[in-house]
Amino acid sequence: MHGHRSRTPEAERSRRWFMNKALLAGGVAAVAAMTGCSSNSSDTAGGSSSYGGPGGMPSGGPSGAPGGGAGGMGPGASEVKYADFKGVTSDGKLVDDLYSIHSTDVSTDGIVKAAQAFLDGLSAKERKSATFDVDDDEWLAWSNVDGYQRKGVRMGDITEKQRDLGYTLLGAALSADGLAQTRNIMKLNAFLGDYSGGGRATLTEGAYFFTFMGTPSTTKPWGFQYEGHHVAINYFVLGDQVVMTPTFMGSEPTSATYKGEKITLFRKETKAGLTLLRSLTSAQQKKVISSESKAGDNFKAGAGQDNAQIAYQGLAAKEFTDAQRNKLLELVRVYVGNMNDGHADVRMTEVEDHLDETYFSWIGETKDSSAFYYRVHSPVVLIEYDAQSPIAYETDNRNPSQRHIHTIIRTPNGGDYGVDLLKLHLENDH
């Protein structure tokens, strides 16, 4: 057994208190609670933060924010337990026989070694705080908000050498682009902290946490989670198979200069979505675009939505031309490509096997600078891109814009967190 089996009643109440307070407060108070805002700043890991820039907080949060559910603000009262996990479905019914245990011929040795090296570099106390059983509820307890109470080892609380080992693990698990995007999200989180006046422990590069489920192994199931404001990477490993979902990536702002470095995020995600949409005929676009009016938050599959029912919308790729299908695959590859190249190739094969059943839908206008939402959805992949209303940066204009973007990729029908693979492993190998 590892350092944790399940949350204590005290910890459970603490997490649920976080969201229940937001649910009951409404208006500004709800948005403040859910984004880590409070009248007092805190220097403790996982504490609340005083979140609001010179523009002040909005008088009301983005559409869907007070509930904290579909918008992906955090699990809280809607959190699903591991034992009750079903996965995102289109109608509440699981599609069977989508996943199998097999060899991918893509080694995970480097990931295992990097994970073990990171754990070996921790003190006994740090290691215990970051280690859970492979089927622990902690998998599902992630959130993208800054003030959410997290467990594990906080990057800002360990030594530079230990942090470097953590980044080496991320480098082994992710592609070069995926690592760069993760690090740049962290940097813009720190930029937001400076913009908001500084002194917020949750708005720094150090406010990101590692947790490990199971023990790194080339044969037995295990995984890790890397989580903080606007980043949640769930990484499950079984032999040479990898599941890197749910992975949430977002930022507010999406472009700024931090310590002399100009950072701009989500250009590829924005461009690939527009490229696919513009390749469609006007008749196809009418089926894909459900509305040109964009809400402040159209997100459906965020934190706490592990068992969400999300119906297929838009147009299926079976009605696309070959050129359009290729553009759809290029769009999916932008997100899948955040994992290391070999396993990204494996994942793309899985997506291609269900390409005819892959739907593309859109909300919003279609200019380069427009705020829009799009979704790619099949039995084996769910991707969302959402340009949202400002919460803490340049809030004088409350309309949704590309200055605040949320994205997520999931594996529907029980694939997230490697749950289906773990069940198969336990049924067949034990």
Tab-separated table of N, CA and C in Angstrom, residues 19-118:
chain	number	residue	atom	x	y	z
A	19	MET	N	-16.138	24.256	-3.239
A	19	MET	CA	-17.093	24.475	-4.301
A	19	MET	C	-18.487	24.785	-3.777
A	20	ASN	N	-18.889	24.168	-2.648
A	20	ASN	CA	-20.215	24.457	-2.120
A	20	ASN	C	-20.360	25.916	-1.741
A	21	LYS	N	-19.290	26.491	-1.218
A	21	LYS	CA	-19.323	27.906	-0.895
A	21	LYS	C	-19.563	28.729	-2.154
A	22	ALA	N	-18.890	28.330	-3.233
A	22	ALA	CA	-19.063	29.035	-4.500
A	22	ALA	C	-20.482	28.858	-5.030
A	23	LEU	N	-21.011	27.639	-4.901
A	23	LEU	CA	-22.346	27.370	-5.406
A	23	LEU	C	-23.399	28.200	-4.689
A	24	LEU	N	-23.214	28.394	-3.397
A	24	LEU	CA	-24.188	29.103	-2.604
A	24	LEU	C	-24.049	30.619	-2.675
A	25	ALA	N	-22.831	31.063	-2.970
A	25	ALA	CA	-22.580	32.498	-2.893
A	25	ALA	C	-23.220	33.273	-4.024
A	26	GLY	N	-23.031	32.796	-5.273
A	26	GLY	CA	-23.591	33.503	-6.418
A	26	GLY	C	-22.819	34.765	-6.746
A	27	GLY	N	-23.011	35.246	-7.986
A	27	GLY	CA	-22.447	36.528	-8.387
A	27	GLY	C	-20.949	36.610	-8.224
A	28	VAL	N	-20.493	37.778	-7.777
A	28	VAL	CA	-19.065	38.030	-7.611
A	28	VAL	C	-18.450	37.064	-6.625
A	29	ALA	N	-19.168	36.785	-5.547
A	29	ALA	CA	-18.612	35.908	-4.518
A	29	ALA	C	-18.343	34.523	-5.066
A	30	ALA	N	-19.249	34.040	-5.927
A	30	ALA	CA	-19.043	32.709	-6.507
A	30	ALA	C	-17.815	32.681	-7.385
A	31	VAL	N	-17.699	33.685	-8.249
A	31	VAL	CA	-16.539	33.731	-9.130
A	31	VAL	C	-15.266	33.880	-8.321
A	32	ALA	N	-15.313	34.712	-7.281
A	32	ALA	CA	-14.131	34.918	-6.450
A	32	ALA	C	-13.718	33.634	-5.764
A	33	ALA	N	-14.683	32.895	-5.212
A	33	ALA	CA	-14.350	31.654	-4.520
A	33	ALA	C	-13.775	30.625	-5.470
A	34	MET	N	-14.333	30.551	-6.675
A	34	MET	CA	-13.934	29.521	-7.595
A	34	MET	C	-12.652	29.849	-8.336
A	35	THR	N	-12.274	31.094	-8.380
A	35	THR	CA	-11.022	31.442	-9.036
A	35	THR	C	-9.934	31.728	-8.021
A	36	GLY	N	-10.207	31.443	-6.747
A	36	GLY	CA	-9.182	31.618	-5.739
A	36	GLY	C	-9.185	33.010	-5.168
A	37	CYS	N	-10.219	33.810	-5.438
A	37	CYS	CA	-10.242	35.169	-4.932
A	37	CYS	C	-10.675	35.181	-3.488
A	38	SER	N	-10.086	36.052	-2.745
A	38	SER	CA	-10.535	36.310	-1.392
A	38	SER	C	-9.983	37.654	-0.996
A	39	SER	N	-10.419	38.149	0.123
A	39	SER	CA	-9.910	39.434	0.570
A	39	SER	C	-8.536	39.311	1.182
A	40	ASN	N	-8.132	38.067	1.465
A	40	ASN	CA	-6.824	37.844	2.071
A	40	ASN	C	-5.996	36.931	1.186
A	41	SER	N	-4.744	37.283	1.008
A	41	SER	CA	-3.854	36.403	0.272
A	41	SER	C	-3.245	35.407	1.233
A	42	SER	N	-2.730	34.321	0.660
A	42	SER	CA	-2.138	33.279	1.497
A	42	SER	C	-0.820	32.839	0.908
A	43	ASP	N	0.126	32.502	1.753
A	43	ASP	CA	1.415	32.015	1.298
A	43	ASP	C	1.539	30.512	1.451
A	44	THR	N	0.461	29.847	1.852
A	44	THR	CA	0.531	28.407	2.040
A	44	THR	C	0.178	27.701	0.759
A	45	ALA	N	0.791	26.557	0.553
A	45	ALA	CA	0.520	25.786	-0.660
A	45	ALA	C	-0.939	25.399	-0.702
A	46	GLY	N	-1.552	25.619	-1.868
A	46	GLY	CA	-2.936	25.231	-2.043
A	46	GLY	C	-3.894	26.179	-1.376
A	47	GLY	N	-3.424	27.273	-0.808
A	47	GLY	CA	-4.314	28.206	-0.142
A	47	GLY	C	-5.031	29.089	-1.122
A	48	SER	N	-5.863	29.983	-0.597
A	48	SER	CA	-6.600	30.889	-1.460
A	48	SER	C	-5.709	32.028	-1.891
A	49	SER	N	-6.120	32.701	-2.957
A	49	SER	CA	-5.347	33.830	-3.432
A	49	SER	C	-6.253	35.010	-3.682
A	50	SER	N	-5.720	36.184	-3.558
A	50	SER	CA	-6.471	37.378	-3.889
A	50	SER	C	-6.310	37.612	-5.374
A	51	TYR	N	-7.329	37.275	-6.138
A	51	TYR	CA	-7.205	37.161	-7.585
A	51	TYR	C	-7.993	38.284	-8.230
A	52	GLY	N	-7.307	39.262	-8.722
A	52	GLY	CA	-7.980	40.331	-9.432
A	52	GLY	C	-6.980	41.382	-9.830
A	53	GLY	N	-6.989	41.760	-11.065
A	53	GLY	CA	-6.013	42.714	-11.556
A	53	GLY	C	-6.507	44.124	-11.468
A	54	PRO	N	-5.770	45.062	-12.044
A	54	PRO	CA	-6.139	46.458	-12.006
A	54	PRO	C	-7.532	46.726	-12.547
A	55	GLY	N	-7.995	45.855	-13.457
A	55	GLY	CA	-9.325	46.054	-14.009
A	55	GLY	C	-10.425	45.648	-13.068
A	56	GLY	N	-10.069	44.958	-11.974
A	56	GLY	CA	-11.069	44.516	-11.016
A	56	GLY	C	-11.763	43.261	-11.480
A	57	MET	N	-12.522	42.661	-10.587
A	57	MET	CA	-13.257	41.455	-10.922
A	57	MET	C	-14.524	41.811	-11.669
A	58	PRO	N	-15.007	40.933	-12.528
A	58	PRO	CA	-16.272	41.155	-13.189
A	58	PRO	C	-17.401	41.207	-12.173
A	59	SER	N	-18.466	41.942	-12.503
A	59	SER	CA	-19.615	41.994	-11.611
A	59	SER	C	-20.377	40.683	-11.611
A	60	GLY	N	-20.154	39.858	-12.610
A	60	GLY	CA	-20.708	38.514	-12.680
A	60	GLY	C	-19.764	37.656	-13.479
A	61	GLY	N	-19.688	36.381	-13.152
A	61	GLY	CA	-18.730	35.525	-13.821
A	61	GLY	C	-19.183	35.140	-15.205
A	62	PRO	N	-18.329	34.485	-15.947
A	62	PRO	CA	-18.694	33.988	-17.258
A	62	PRO	C	-19.831	33.007	-17.164
A	63	SER	N	-20.555	32.892	-18.254
A	63	SER	CA	-21.693	31.989	-18.284
A	63	SER	C	-21.289	30.613	-17.821
A	64	GLY	N	-22.028	30.074	-16.857
A	64	GLY	CA	-21.727	28.747	-16.348
A	64	GLY	C	-20.775	28.748	-15.180
A	65	ALA	N	-20.181	29.897	-14.837
A	65	ALA	CA	-19.166	29.900	-13.796
A	65	ALA	C	-19.689	29.570	-12.418
A	66	PRO	N	-20.822	30.151	-11.941
A	66	PRO	CA	-21.235	29.889	-10.574
A	66	PRO	C	-21.432	28.420	-10.259
A	67	GLY	N	-21.781	27.589	-11.239
A	67	GLY	CA	-21.967	26.171	-10.956
A	67	GLY	C	-20.663	25.424	-10.831
A	68	GLY	N	-19.634	25.911	-11.496
A	68	GLY	CA	-18.330	25.285	-11.383
A	68	GLY	C	-18.231	23.909	-11.987
A	69	GLY	N	-19.246	23.506	-12.754
A	69	GLY	CA	-19.233	22.158	-13.265
A	69	GLY	C	-18.854	22.099	-14.718
A	70	ALA	N	-19.870	22.304	-15.600
A	70	ALA	CA	-19.611	22.179	-17.027
A	70	ALA	C	-18.509	23.110	-17.479
A	71	GLY	N	-18.389	24.260	-16.818
A	71	GLY	CA	-17.349	25.194	-17.187
A	71	GLY	C	-15.967	24.736	-16.789
A	72	GLY	N	-15.882	23.670	-16.007
A	72	GLY	CA	-14.583	23.110	-15.672
A	72	GLY	C	-13.862	23.850	-14.571
A	73	MET	N	-14.595	24.510	-13.677
A	73	MET	CA	-13.933	25.278	-12.651
A	73	MET	C	-13.396	24.419	-11.516
A	74	GLY	N	-13.966	23.233	-11.311
A	74	GLY	CA	-13.432	22.371	-10.268
A	74	GLY	C	-14.428	21.310	-9.883
A	75	PRO	N	-13.977	20.199	-9.287
A	75	PRO	CA	-14.869	19.104	-8.928
A	75	PRO	C	-15.856	19.458	-7.821
A	76	GLY	N	-15.352	19.637	-6.585
A	76	GLY	CA	-16.238	19.975	-5.488
A	76	GLY	C	-17.350	18.966	-5.316
A	77	ALA	N	-18.570	19.458	-5.127
A	77	ALA	CA	-19.703	18.593	-4.819
A	77	ALA	C	-20.047	17.657	-5.964
A	78	SER	N	-19.622	17.997	-7.191
A	78	SER	CA	-19.949	17.157	-8.344
A	78	SER	C	-18.876	16.113	-8.632
A	79	GLU	N	-17.878	16.044	-7.788
A	79	GLU	CA	-16.754	15.158	-8.050
A	79	GLU	C	-17.170	13.691	-8.095
A	80	VAL	N	-16.670	12.980	-9.082
A	80	VAL	CA	-16.951	11.561	-9.241
A	80	VAL	C	-15.874	10.765	-8.514
A	81	LYS	N	-16.290	9.699	-7.844
A	81	LYS	CA	-15.340	8.809	-7.195
A	81	LYS	C	-14.794	7.809	-8.206
A	82	TYR	N	-13.586	7.318	-7.956
A	82	TYR	CA	-12.967	6.381	-8.887
A	82	TYR	C	-13.853	5.158	-9.099
A	83	ALA	N	-14.422	4.637	-8.014
A	83	ALA	CA	-15.251	3.439	-8.118
A	83	ALA	C	-16.522	3.690	-8.921
A	84	ASP	N	-16.948	4.943	-8.989
A	84	ASP	CA	-18.170	5.300	-9.712
A	84	ASP	C	-17.881	5.856	-11.099
A	85	PHE	N	-16.608	5.866	-11.484
A	85	PHE	CA	-16.240	6.435	-12.775
A	85	PHE	C	-16.819	5.613	-13.919
A	86	LYS	N	-17.405	6.309	-14.848
A	86	LYS	CA	-17.956	5.685	-16.054
A	86	LYS	C	-17.287	6.252	-17.296
A	87	GLY	N	-17.009	7.535	-17.254
A	87	GLY	CA	-16.416	8.212	-18.391
A	87	GLY	C	-17.430	9.037	-19.142
A	88	VAL	N	-16.952	9.943	-19.948
A	88	VAL	CA	-17.824	10.757	-20.786
A	88	VAL	C	-18.492	9.863	-21.821
A	89	THR	N	-19.795	10.010	-21.982
A	89	THR	CA	-20.552	9.266	-22.989
A	89	THR	C	-21.422	10.230	-23.772
A	90	SER	N	-21.908	9.780	-24.909
A	90	SER	CA	-22.793	10.626	-25.711
A	90	SER	C	-24.232	10.558	-25.239
A	91	ASP	N	-24.591	9.431	-24.565
A	91	ASP	CA	-25.993	9.252	-24.164
A	91	ASP	C	-26.154	8.499	-22.855
A	92	GLY	N	-25.086	8.391	-22.079
A	92	GLY	CA	-25.151	7.661	-20.820
A	92	GLY	C	-24.834	6.185	-20.944
A	93	LYS	N	-24.682	5.694	-22.182
A	93	LYS	CA	-24.389	4.281	-22.412
A	93	LYS	C	-22.962	4.126	-22.923
A	94	LEU	N	-22.211	3.246	-22.294
A	94	LEU	CA	-20.830	3.014	-22.712
A	94	LEU	C	-20.769	2.234	-24.017
A	95	VAL	N	-19.865	2.631	-24.874
A	95	VAL	CA	-19.566	1.843	-26.072
A	95	VAL	C	-18.513	0.814	-25.679
A	96	ASP	N	-18.820	-0.432	-25.854
A	96	ASP	CA	-17.940	-1.509	-25.398
A	96	ASP	C	-16.824	-1.811	-26.399
A	97	ASP	N	-15.800	-2.485	-25.884
A	97	ASP	CA	-14.718	-3.054	-26.701
A	97	ASP	C	-13.968	-2.026	-27.529
A	98	LEU	N	-13.775	-0.841	-26.962
A	98	LEU	CA	-13.013	0.196	-27.657
A	98	LEU	C	-11.520	0.086	-27.377
A	99	TYR	N	-11.168	-0.410	-26.194
A	99	TYR	CA	-9.774	-0.401	-25.762
A	99	TYR	C	-9.334	-1.820	-25.434
A	100	SER	N	-8.043	-2.079	-25.602
A	100	SER	CA	-7.511	-3.404	-25.318
A	100	SER	C	-6.081	-3.271	-24.811
A	101	ILE	N	-5.644	-4.274	-24.085
A	101	ILE	CA	-4.246	-4.337	-23.649
A	101	ILE	C	-3.441	-4.984	-24.769
A	102	HIS	N	-2.455	-4.257	-25.260
A	102	HIS	CA	-1.651	-4.757	-26.361
A	102	HIS	C	-0.302	-4.047	-26.354
A	103	SER	N	0.615	-4.564	-27.122
A	103	SER	CA	1.923	-3.924	-27.234
A	103	SER	C	1.868	-2.821	-28.281
A	104	THR	N	2.442	-1.676	-27.935
A	104	THR	CA	2.504	-0.564	-28.879
A	104	THR	C	3.871	-0.472	-29.557
A	105	ASP	N	4.832	-1.215	-29.055
A	105	ASP	CA	6.215	-1.156	-29.543
A	105	ASP	C	6.834	0.228	-29.349
A	106	VAL	N	6.273	0.998	-28.402
A	106	VAL	CA	6.846	2.297	-28.045
A	106	VAL	C	7.262	2.215	-26.579
A	107	SER	N	8.537	2.200	-26.324
A	107	SER	CA	9.035	1.973	-24.977
A	107	SER	C	8.610	3.072	-24.001
A	108	THR	N	8.313	2.663	-22.772
A	108	THR	CA	8.066	3.607	-21.682
A	108	THR	C	9.216	3.599	-20.674
A	109	ASP	N	10.316	2.949	-21.031
A	109	ASP	CA	11.443	2.828	-20.100
A	109	ASP	C	11.938	4.189	-19.627
A	110	GLY	N	12.051	5.135	-20.539
A	110	GLY	CA	12.552	6.451	-20.165
A	110	GLY	C	11.634	7.174	-19.210
A	111	ILE	N	10.319	7.012	-19.400
A	111	ILE	CA	9.348	7.639	-18.505
A	111	ILE	C	9.437	7.014	-17.123
A	112	VAL	N	9.534	5.675	-17.086
A	112	VAL	CA	9.626	4.972	-15.803
A	112	VAL	C	10.887	5.402	-15.050
A	113	LYS	N	12.014	5.453	-15.727
A	113	LYS	CA	13.277	5.838	-15.089
A	113	LYS	C	13.214	7.272	-14.572
A	114	ALA	N	12.626	8.162	-15.366
A	114	ALA	CA	12.535	9.559	-14.950
A	114	ALA	C	11.617	9.716	-13.747
A	115	ALA	N	10.510	8.968	-13.732
A	115	ALA	CA	9.590	9.031	-12.600
A	115	ALA	C	10.245	8.493	-11.332
A	116	GLN	N	10.963	7.385	-11.471
A	116	GLN	CA	11.630	6.803	-10.310
A	116	GLN	C	12.722	7.731	-9.787
A	117	ALA	N	13.440	8.368	-10.700
A	117	ALA	CA	14.494	9.300	-10.284
A	117	ALA	C	13.912	10.476	-9.523
A	118	PHE	N	12.784	10.985	-9.971
A	118	PHE	CA	12.137	12.084	-9.261
A	118	PHE	C	11.712	11.648	-7.862
